[in-house]
Coordinates of C-alpha atoms in Angstrom, one line a residue:
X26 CA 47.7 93.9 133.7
X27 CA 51.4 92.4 134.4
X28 CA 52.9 94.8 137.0
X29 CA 56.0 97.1 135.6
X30 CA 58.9 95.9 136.9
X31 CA 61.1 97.2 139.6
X32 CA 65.1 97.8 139.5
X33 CA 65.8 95.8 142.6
X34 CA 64.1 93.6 145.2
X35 CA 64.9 91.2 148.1
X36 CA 65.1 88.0 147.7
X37 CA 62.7 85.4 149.9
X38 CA 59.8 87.8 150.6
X39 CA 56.6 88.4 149.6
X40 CA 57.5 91.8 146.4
X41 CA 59.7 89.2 145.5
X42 CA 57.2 86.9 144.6
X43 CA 54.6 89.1 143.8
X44 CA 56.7 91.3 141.6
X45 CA 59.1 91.3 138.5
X46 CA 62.3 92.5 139.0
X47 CA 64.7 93.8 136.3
X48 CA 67.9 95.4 136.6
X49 CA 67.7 98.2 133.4
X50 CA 71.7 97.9 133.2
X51 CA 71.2 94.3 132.0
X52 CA 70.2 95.8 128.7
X53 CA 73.5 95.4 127.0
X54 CA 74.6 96.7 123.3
X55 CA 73.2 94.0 121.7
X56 CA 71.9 91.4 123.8
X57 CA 70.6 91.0 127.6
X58 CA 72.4 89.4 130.8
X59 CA 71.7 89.5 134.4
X60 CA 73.1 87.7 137.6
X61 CA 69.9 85.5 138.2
X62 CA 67.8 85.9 140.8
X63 CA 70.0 89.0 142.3
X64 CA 69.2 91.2 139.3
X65 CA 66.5 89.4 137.1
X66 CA 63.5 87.0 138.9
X67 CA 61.3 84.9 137.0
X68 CA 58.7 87.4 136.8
X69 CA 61.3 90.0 135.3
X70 CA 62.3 87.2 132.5
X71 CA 58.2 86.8 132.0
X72 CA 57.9 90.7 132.0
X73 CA 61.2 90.5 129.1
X74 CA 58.9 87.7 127.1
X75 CA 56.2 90.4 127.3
X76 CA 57.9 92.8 126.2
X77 CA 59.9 91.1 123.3
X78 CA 56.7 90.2 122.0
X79 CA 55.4 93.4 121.9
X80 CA 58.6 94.8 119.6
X81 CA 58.1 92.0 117.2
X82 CA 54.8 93.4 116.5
X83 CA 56.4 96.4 116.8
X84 CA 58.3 95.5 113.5
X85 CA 55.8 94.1 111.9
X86 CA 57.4 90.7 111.4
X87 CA 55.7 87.4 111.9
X88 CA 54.3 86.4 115.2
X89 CA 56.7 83.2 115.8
X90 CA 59.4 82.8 117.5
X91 CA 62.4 80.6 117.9
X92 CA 63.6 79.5 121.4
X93 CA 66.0 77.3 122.9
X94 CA 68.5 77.0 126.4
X95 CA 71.6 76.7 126.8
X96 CA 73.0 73.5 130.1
X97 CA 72.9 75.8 133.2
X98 CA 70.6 74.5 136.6
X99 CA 68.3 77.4 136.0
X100 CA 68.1 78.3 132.1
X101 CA 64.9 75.6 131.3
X102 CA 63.3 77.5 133.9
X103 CA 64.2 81.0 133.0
X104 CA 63.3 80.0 128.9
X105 CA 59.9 78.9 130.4
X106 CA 59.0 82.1 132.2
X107 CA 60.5 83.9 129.0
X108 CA 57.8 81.5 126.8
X109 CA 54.7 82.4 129.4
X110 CA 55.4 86.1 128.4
X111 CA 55.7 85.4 124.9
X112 CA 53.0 83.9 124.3
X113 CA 50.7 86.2 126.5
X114 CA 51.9 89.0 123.3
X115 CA 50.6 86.6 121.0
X116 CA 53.3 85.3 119.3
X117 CA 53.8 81.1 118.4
X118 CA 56.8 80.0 120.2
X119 CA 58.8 76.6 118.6
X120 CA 61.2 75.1 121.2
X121 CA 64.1 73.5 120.4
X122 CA 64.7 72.7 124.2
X123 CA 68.8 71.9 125.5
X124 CA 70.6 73.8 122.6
X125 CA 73.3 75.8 121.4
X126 CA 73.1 79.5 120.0
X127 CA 73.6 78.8 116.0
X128 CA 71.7 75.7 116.9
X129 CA 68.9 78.4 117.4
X130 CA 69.9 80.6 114.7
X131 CA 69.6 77.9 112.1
X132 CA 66.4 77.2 113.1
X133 CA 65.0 80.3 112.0
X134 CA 65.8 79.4 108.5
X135 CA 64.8 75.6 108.5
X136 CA 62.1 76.3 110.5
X137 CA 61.3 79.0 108.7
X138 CA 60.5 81.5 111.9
X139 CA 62.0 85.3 112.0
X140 CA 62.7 85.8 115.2
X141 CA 65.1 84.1 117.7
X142 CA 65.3 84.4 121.9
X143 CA 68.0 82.3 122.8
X144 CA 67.9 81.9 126.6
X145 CA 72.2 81.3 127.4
X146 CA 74.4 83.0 129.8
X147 CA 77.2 82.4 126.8
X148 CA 81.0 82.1 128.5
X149 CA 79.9 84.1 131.3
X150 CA 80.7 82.5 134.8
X151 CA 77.5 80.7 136.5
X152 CA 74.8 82.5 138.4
X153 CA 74.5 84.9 134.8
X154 CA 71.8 84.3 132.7
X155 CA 70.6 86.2 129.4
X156 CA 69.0 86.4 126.4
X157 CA 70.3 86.7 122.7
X158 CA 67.7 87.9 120.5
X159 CA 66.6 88.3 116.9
X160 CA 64.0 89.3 114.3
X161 CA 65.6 89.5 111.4
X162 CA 67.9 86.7 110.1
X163 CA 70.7 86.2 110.7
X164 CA 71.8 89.5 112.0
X165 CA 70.4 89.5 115.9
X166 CA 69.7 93.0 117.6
X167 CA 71.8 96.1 118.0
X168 CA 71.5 99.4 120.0
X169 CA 68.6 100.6 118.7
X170 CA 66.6 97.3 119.4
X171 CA 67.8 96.5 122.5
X172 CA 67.0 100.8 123.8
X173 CA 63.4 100.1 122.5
X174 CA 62.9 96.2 124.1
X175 CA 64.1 98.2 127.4
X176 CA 61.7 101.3 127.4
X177 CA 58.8 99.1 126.9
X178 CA 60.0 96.1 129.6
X179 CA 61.2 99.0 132.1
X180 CA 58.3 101.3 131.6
X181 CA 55.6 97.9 131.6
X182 CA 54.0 99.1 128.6
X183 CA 53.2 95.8 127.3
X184 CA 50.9 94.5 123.7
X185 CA 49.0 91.9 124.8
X186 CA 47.3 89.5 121.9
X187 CA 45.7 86.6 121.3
X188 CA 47.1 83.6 118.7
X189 CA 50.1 82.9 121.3
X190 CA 51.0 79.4 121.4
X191 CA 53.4 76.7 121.9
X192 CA 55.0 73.5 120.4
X193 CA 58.1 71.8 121.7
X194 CA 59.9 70.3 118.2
X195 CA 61.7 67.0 119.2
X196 CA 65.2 66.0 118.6
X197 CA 66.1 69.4 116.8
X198 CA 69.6 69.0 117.3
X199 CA 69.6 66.3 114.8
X200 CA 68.5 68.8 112.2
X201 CA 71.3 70.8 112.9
X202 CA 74.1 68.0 113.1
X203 CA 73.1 66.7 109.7
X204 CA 72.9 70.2 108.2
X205 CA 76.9 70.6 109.4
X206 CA 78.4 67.3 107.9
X207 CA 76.4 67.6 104.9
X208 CA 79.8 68.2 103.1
X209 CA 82.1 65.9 101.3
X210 CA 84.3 64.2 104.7
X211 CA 88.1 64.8 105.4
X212 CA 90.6 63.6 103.2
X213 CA 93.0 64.2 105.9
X214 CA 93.4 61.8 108.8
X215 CA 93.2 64.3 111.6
X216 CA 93.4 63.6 115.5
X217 CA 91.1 66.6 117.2
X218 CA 91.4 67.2 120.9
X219 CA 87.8 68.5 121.7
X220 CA 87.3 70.7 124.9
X221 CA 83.8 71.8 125.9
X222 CA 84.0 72.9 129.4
X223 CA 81.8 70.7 130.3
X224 CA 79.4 73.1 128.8
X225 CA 76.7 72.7 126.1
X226 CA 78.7 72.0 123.3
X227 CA 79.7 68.9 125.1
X228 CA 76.5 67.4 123.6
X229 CA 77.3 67.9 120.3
X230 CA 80.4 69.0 119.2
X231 CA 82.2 65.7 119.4
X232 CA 79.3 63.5 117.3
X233 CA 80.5 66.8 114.9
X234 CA 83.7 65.8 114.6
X235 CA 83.6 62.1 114.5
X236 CA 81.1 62.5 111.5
X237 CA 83.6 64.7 109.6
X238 CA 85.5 61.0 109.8
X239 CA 88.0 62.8 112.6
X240 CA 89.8 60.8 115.3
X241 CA 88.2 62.7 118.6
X242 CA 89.9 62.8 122.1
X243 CA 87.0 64.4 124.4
X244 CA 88.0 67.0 127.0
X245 CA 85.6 68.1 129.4
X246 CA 82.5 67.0 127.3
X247 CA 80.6 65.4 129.5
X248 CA 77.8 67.7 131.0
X249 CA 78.1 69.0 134.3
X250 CA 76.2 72.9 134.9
X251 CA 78.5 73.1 137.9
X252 CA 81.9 73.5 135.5
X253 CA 84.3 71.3 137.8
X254 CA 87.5 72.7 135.7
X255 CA 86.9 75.9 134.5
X256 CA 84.5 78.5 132.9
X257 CA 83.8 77.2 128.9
X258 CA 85.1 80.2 127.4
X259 CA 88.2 79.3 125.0
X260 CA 89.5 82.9 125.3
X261 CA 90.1 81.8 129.2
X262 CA 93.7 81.0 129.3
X263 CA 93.1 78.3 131.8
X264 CA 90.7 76.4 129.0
X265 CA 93.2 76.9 126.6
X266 CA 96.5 75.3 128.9
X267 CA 94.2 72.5 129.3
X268 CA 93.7 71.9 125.4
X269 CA 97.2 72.5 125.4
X270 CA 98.7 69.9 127.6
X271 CA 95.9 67.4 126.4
X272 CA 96.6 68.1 122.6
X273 CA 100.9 67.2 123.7
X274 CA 99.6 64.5 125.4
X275 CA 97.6 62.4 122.8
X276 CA 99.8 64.0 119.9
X277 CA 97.2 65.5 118.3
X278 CA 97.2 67.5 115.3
X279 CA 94.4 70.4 116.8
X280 CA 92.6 71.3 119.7
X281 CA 89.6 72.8 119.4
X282 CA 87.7 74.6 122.1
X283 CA 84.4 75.6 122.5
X284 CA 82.2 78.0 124.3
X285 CA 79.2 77.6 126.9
X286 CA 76.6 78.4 124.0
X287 CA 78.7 76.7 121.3
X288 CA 79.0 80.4 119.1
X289 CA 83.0 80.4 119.5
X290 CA 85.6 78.3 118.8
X291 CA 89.3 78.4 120.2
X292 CA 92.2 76.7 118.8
X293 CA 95.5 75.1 119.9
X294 CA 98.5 73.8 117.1
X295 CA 100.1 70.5 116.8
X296 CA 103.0 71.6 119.4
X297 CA 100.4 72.8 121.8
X298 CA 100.9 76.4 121.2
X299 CA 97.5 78.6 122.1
X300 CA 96.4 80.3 118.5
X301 CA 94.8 83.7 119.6
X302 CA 91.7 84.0 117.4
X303 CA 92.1 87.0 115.1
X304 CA 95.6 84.9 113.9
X305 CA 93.0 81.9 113.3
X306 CA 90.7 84.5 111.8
X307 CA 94.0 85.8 109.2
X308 CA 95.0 82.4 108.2
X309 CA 91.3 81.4 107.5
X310 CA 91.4 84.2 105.2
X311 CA 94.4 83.3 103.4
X312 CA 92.6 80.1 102.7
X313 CA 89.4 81.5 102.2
X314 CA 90.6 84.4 99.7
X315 CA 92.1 81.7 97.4
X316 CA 89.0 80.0 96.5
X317 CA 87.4 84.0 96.4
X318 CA 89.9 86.0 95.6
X319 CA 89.2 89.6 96.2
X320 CA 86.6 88.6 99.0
X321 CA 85.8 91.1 102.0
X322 CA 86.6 90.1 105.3
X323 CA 85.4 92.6 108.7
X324 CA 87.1 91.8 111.7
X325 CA 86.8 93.7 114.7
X326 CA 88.8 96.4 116.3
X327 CA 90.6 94.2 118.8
X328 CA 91.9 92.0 116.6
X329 CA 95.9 92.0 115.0
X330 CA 97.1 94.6 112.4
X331 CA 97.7 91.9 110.0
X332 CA 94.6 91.4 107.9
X333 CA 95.9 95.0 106.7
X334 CA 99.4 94.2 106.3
X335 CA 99.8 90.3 105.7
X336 CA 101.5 89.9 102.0
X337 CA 99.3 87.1 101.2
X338 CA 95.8 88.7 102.2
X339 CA 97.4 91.9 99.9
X340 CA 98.3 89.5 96.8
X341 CA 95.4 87.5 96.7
X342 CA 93.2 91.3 96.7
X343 CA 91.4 90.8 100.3
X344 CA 89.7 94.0 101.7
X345 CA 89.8 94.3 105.3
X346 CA 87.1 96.4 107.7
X347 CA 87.6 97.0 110.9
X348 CA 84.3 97.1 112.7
X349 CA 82.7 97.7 116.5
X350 CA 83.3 94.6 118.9
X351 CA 80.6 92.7 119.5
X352 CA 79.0 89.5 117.5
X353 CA 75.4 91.7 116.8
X354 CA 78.1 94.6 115.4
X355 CA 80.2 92.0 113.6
X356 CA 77.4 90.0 112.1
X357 CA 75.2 92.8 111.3
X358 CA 78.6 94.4 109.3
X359 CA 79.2 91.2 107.1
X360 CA 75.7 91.0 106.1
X361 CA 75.5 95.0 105.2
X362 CA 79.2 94.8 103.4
X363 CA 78.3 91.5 101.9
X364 CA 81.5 89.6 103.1
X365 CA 82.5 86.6 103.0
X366 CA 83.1 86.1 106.6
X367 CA 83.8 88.3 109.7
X368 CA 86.5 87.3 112.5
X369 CA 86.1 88.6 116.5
X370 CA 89.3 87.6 118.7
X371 CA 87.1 86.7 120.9
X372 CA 86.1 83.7 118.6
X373 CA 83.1 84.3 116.7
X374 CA 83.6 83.6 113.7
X375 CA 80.9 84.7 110.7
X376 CA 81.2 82.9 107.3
X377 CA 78.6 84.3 105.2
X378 CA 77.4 82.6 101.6
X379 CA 78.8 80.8 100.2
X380 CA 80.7 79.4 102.7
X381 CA 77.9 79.9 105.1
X382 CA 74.8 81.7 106.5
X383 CA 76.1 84.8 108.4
X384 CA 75.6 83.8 112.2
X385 CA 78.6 83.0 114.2
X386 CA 78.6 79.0 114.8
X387 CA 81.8 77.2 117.2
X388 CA 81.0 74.3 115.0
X389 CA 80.9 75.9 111.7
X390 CA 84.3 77.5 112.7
X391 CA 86.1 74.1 113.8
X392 CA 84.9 72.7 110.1
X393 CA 86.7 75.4 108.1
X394 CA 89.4 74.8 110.4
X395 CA 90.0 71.4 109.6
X396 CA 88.9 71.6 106.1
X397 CA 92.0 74.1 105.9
X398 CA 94.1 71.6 107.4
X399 CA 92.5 69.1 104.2
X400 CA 93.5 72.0 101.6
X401 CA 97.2 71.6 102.8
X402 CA 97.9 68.1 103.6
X403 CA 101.9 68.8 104.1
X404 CA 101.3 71.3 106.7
X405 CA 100.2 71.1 109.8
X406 CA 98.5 73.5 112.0
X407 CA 101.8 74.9 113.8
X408 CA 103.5 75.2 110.2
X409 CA 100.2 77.4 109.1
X410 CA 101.0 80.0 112.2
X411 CA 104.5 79.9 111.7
X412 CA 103.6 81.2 108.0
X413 CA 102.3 84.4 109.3
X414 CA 104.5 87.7 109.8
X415 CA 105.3 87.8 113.5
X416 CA 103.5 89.9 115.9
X417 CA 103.8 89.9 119.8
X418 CA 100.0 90.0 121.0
X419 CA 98.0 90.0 124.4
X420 CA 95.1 88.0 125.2
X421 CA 92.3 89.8 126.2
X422 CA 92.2 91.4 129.5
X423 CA 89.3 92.5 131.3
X424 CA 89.5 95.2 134.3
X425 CA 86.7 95.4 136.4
X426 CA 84.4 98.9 136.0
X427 CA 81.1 99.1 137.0
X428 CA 78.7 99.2 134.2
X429 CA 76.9 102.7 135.4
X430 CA 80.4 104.3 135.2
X431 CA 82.0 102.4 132.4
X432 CA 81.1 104.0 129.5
X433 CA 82.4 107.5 130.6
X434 CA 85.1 106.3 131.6
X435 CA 86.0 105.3 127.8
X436 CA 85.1 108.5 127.0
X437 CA 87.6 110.3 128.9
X438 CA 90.4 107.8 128.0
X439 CA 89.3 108.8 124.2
X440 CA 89.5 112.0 125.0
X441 CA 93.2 111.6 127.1
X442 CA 94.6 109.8 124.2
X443 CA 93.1 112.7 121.6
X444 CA 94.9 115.4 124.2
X445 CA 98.3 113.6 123.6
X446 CA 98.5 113.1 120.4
X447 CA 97.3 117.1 119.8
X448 CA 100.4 117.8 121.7
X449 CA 102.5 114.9 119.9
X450 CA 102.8 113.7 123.2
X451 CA 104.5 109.9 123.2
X452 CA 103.1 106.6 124.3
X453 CA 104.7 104.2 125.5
X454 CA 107.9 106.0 123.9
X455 CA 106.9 106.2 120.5
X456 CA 103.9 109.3 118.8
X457 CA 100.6 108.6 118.3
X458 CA 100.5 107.7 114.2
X459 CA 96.4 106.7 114.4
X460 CA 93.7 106.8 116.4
X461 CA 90.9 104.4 115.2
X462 CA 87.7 105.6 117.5
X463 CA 84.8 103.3 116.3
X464 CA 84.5 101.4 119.2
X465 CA 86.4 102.8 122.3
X466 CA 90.0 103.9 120.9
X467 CA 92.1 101.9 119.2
X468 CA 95.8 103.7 119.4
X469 CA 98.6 103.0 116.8
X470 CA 101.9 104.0 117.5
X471 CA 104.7 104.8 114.5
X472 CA 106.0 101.6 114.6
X473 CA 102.6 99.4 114.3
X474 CA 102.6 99.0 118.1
X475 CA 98.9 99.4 118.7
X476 CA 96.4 99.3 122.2
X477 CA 92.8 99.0 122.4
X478 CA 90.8 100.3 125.5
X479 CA 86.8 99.9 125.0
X480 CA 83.7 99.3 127.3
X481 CA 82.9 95.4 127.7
X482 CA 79.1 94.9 125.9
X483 CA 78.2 92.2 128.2
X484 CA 80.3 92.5 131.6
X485 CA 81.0 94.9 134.3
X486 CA 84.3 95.8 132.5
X487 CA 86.2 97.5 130.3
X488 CA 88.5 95.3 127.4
X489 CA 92.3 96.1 127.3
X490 CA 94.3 94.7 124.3
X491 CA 97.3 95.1 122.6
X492 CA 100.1 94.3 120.0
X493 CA 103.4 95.1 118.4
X494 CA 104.9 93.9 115.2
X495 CA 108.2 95.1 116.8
X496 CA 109.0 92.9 119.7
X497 CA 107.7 91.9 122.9
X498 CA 109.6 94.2 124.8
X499 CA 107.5 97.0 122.7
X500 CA 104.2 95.0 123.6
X501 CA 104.7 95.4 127.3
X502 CA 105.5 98.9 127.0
X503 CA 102.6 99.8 125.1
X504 CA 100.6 98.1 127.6
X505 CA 102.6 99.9 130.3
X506 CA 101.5 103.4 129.0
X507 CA 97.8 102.2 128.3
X508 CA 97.5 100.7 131.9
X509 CA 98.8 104.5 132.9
X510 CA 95.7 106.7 131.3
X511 CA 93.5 103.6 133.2
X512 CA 95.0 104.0 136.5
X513 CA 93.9 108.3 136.7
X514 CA 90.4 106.4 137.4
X515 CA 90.3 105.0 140.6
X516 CA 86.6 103.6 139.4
X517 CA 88.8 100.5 137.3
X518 CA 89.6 98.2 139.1
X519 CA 91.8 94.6 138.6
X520 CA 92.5 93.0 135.7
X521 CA 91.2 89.2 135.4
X522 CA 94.9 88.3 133.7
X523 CA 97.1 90.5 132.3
X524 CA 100.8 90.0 130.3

């Protein structure tokens, strides 16, 4: 019998090597990440294939499973080890080798396999690893999953079965690049700036765009594990002033950003102006919703006010629901509300059919961006934002919390924020007019002036955002009183960039 794993080990002796190790806090909301090798070994990522394979009989679905990795030095190896436990549960592994995320997701339908494990440590920094998982397309697991793939990795209790196997399918990517520009190609002459971080995207995105019959300018595609210029995450401000100053340099009309697993997309106007996502997400669906008028669209909690107050969205009969952050939450939500797409400001983006198949795709995202630039050929990007009402918004910061303590934490800043607005206590100099609790607390002010405090799903962190339709002035007082209830906690510590 594979042993059960332990919680912790040293590195370079013998229980290292003789033993899996698994850290149980890498069991996130809805998918898994560990630091490599400090909190997950090889033999914990073959004790997670074990275990994996064990739910999906669990579930009853087919034995066959998708698999693919994302360009770090260690995630072949770690999808390898993940495979030798897959296939000791019995289940038929297809490997779609160096990919990204929807590149994997897509594969369950034209390969026609339920289940996904995508080994990718997504935009977090190097030395992560993890797993994004599915059985069920195209939602990928949630809570209740991931609490049942941990009791039976952590507690070793493990199906074994014959019928495993495995079969490498070659030059997959090509199936997935075809399936994209399948479309009718830009009208529109558009220059597009692409940035990949020198992450995975870098081996695709770019062919992409050029097949869409764009003019490309590369940033950072080439493929380098180490990331020389920064972390591929296009919600990093430092990815986005370099789209930025790249997109003023070449005079192009877009820059488009994607992630280390090629599931997000981040966007830059004509004048080099940084688009925060959920604005991308609002204008899509005031381009969206004419072609379906009346059309749902769920966005998550931390993203602007507008798809609830934008004139347009309201004329042309869009519903919006505001739903748990988190592309598992988000994904899962479209696909039970039948919308047409759902928007995180993190920058996963869901279009569902028929614009779509309900996963969160980079790619995907950057088409119905520039097909929106196609539908309005006298305006560019910059003249699209500057159509929406004005808000004053933050990125997203991040203070650091460990994960054992950050969940409680959340719950007494709910419960702080319920206390003052019981006794019509102001923040940030104006009352409390909502608080929206379905995932950490979302608090609304009179005047629209809203902050969001929640536990990260994937990080040791919690998530601090917020915005005013007011004026910036109100923006950095609302942050100012949100930052206050934070500070009673001397467990939260520095924000990774703040306003």
């Amino acid at each position: 019998m594979f042993p059960k794993p332990e919680p912790a080990l040293k590195p370079n002796t013998y229980a290292y090597e003789c033993t899996p190790m698994v850290k149980p806090t890498g069991f996130r909301e809805y998918d898994a990440r560990w630091l490599f090798e400090k909190e997950i070994n090889l033999m914990g990522v073959e004790a997670l294939g074990l275990g994996l394979g064990t739910l999906l009989h669990e579930f009853g679905v087919r034995p066959e499973i998708v698999t693919g990795h994302d360009f770090r030095s260690y995630s072949s190896s770690i999808k390898l080890a993940l495979v030798t436990g897959l296939v000791a549960a019995g289940i038929k592994v297809h490997d779609i080798g160096l990919a990204l995320s929807p590149m994997a997701y897509f594969a369950q339908f034209d390969l026609d396999v339920p289940a996904v494990a995508m080994v990718t440590a997504s935009h977090n920094d190097n030395g992560w690893t993890g797993v994004k998982m599915g059985s069920q397309r195209p939602v990928t697991f949630g809570p209740d999953e991931m609490t049942r793939l941990k009791e039976i990795v952590l507690g070793g209790t493990y199906r074994y079965a014959e019928g495993g196997s495995y079969r490498y399918v070659p030059n997959f990517s090509a199936r997935y690049i075809a399936d994209l520009v399948n479309r009718p190609k830009l009208k529109r002459k558009l220059k597009v700036v692409a940035a990949c971080g020198n992450g995975t995207a870098g081996a695709f995105a770019p062919q992409v765009l050029e097949k869409l019959g764009c003019e490309v300018v590369p940033l950072d595609t080439e493929l380098d594990y180490t990331f020389p210029h920064y972390n591929p995450n296009p919600e990093d401000m430092k990815m986005l002033h370099a789209m930025a100053d790249k997109v003023r340099e070449v005079g192009a009309d877009v820059g488009l950003g994607f992630d280390g697993d090629g599931d997000r997309c981040g966007v830059v106007d004509n004048h080099g102006e940084e688009i925060f996502a959920d604005k991308i997400g609002v204008m899509l669906a005031r381009d969206l919703s004419k072609l379906h008028p009346g059309a749902t669209f769920v966005v998550d909690v931390k993203s602007t006010g507008l798809f609830l107050t934008d004139p347009v969205l309201q004329a042309n009969g869009v519903k919006a629901d505001y739903w748990k952050t988190g592309h598992s939450y988000i994904k899962r939500r479209v696909t039970d509300l039948n919308a047409l797409a759902g928007f995180e400001k993190s920058g996963h983006f869901f279009f569902n059919a028929p614009v779509g198949r309900g996963y969160d795709d980079g790619l995907l995202t950057a088409i119905h961006v520039l097909e929106m630039l196609d539908r309005n050929p006298g305006q560019s990007m910059a003249d699209l934002y500057a159509d929406l009402p004005k808000t004053w918004g933050s990125p997203t910061m991040a203070p650091h919390c460990d994960d054992e303590c950050k969940y409680g934490i959340v719950d007494e800043v709910v419960a702080a924020f319920r206390d003052m607005q019981a006794r019509g206590e102001p923040v940030g100099g104006q009352k409390i007019r909502d608080l929206v609790t379905v995932n950490g607390v979302r608090v609304v002010t009179e005047d629209g002036t809203w902050g969001l405090v929640r536990a990260s799903s994937n990080k040791p962190e919690l998530v601090v955002v917020v915005e005013s339709p007011v004026s910036e002035a109100r923006l950095h007082e609302m942050f100012k009183a949100v930052d206050a209830v934070l500070r009673r906690h001397p467990e939260v510590g520095a924000y990774n960039q703040t306003i």
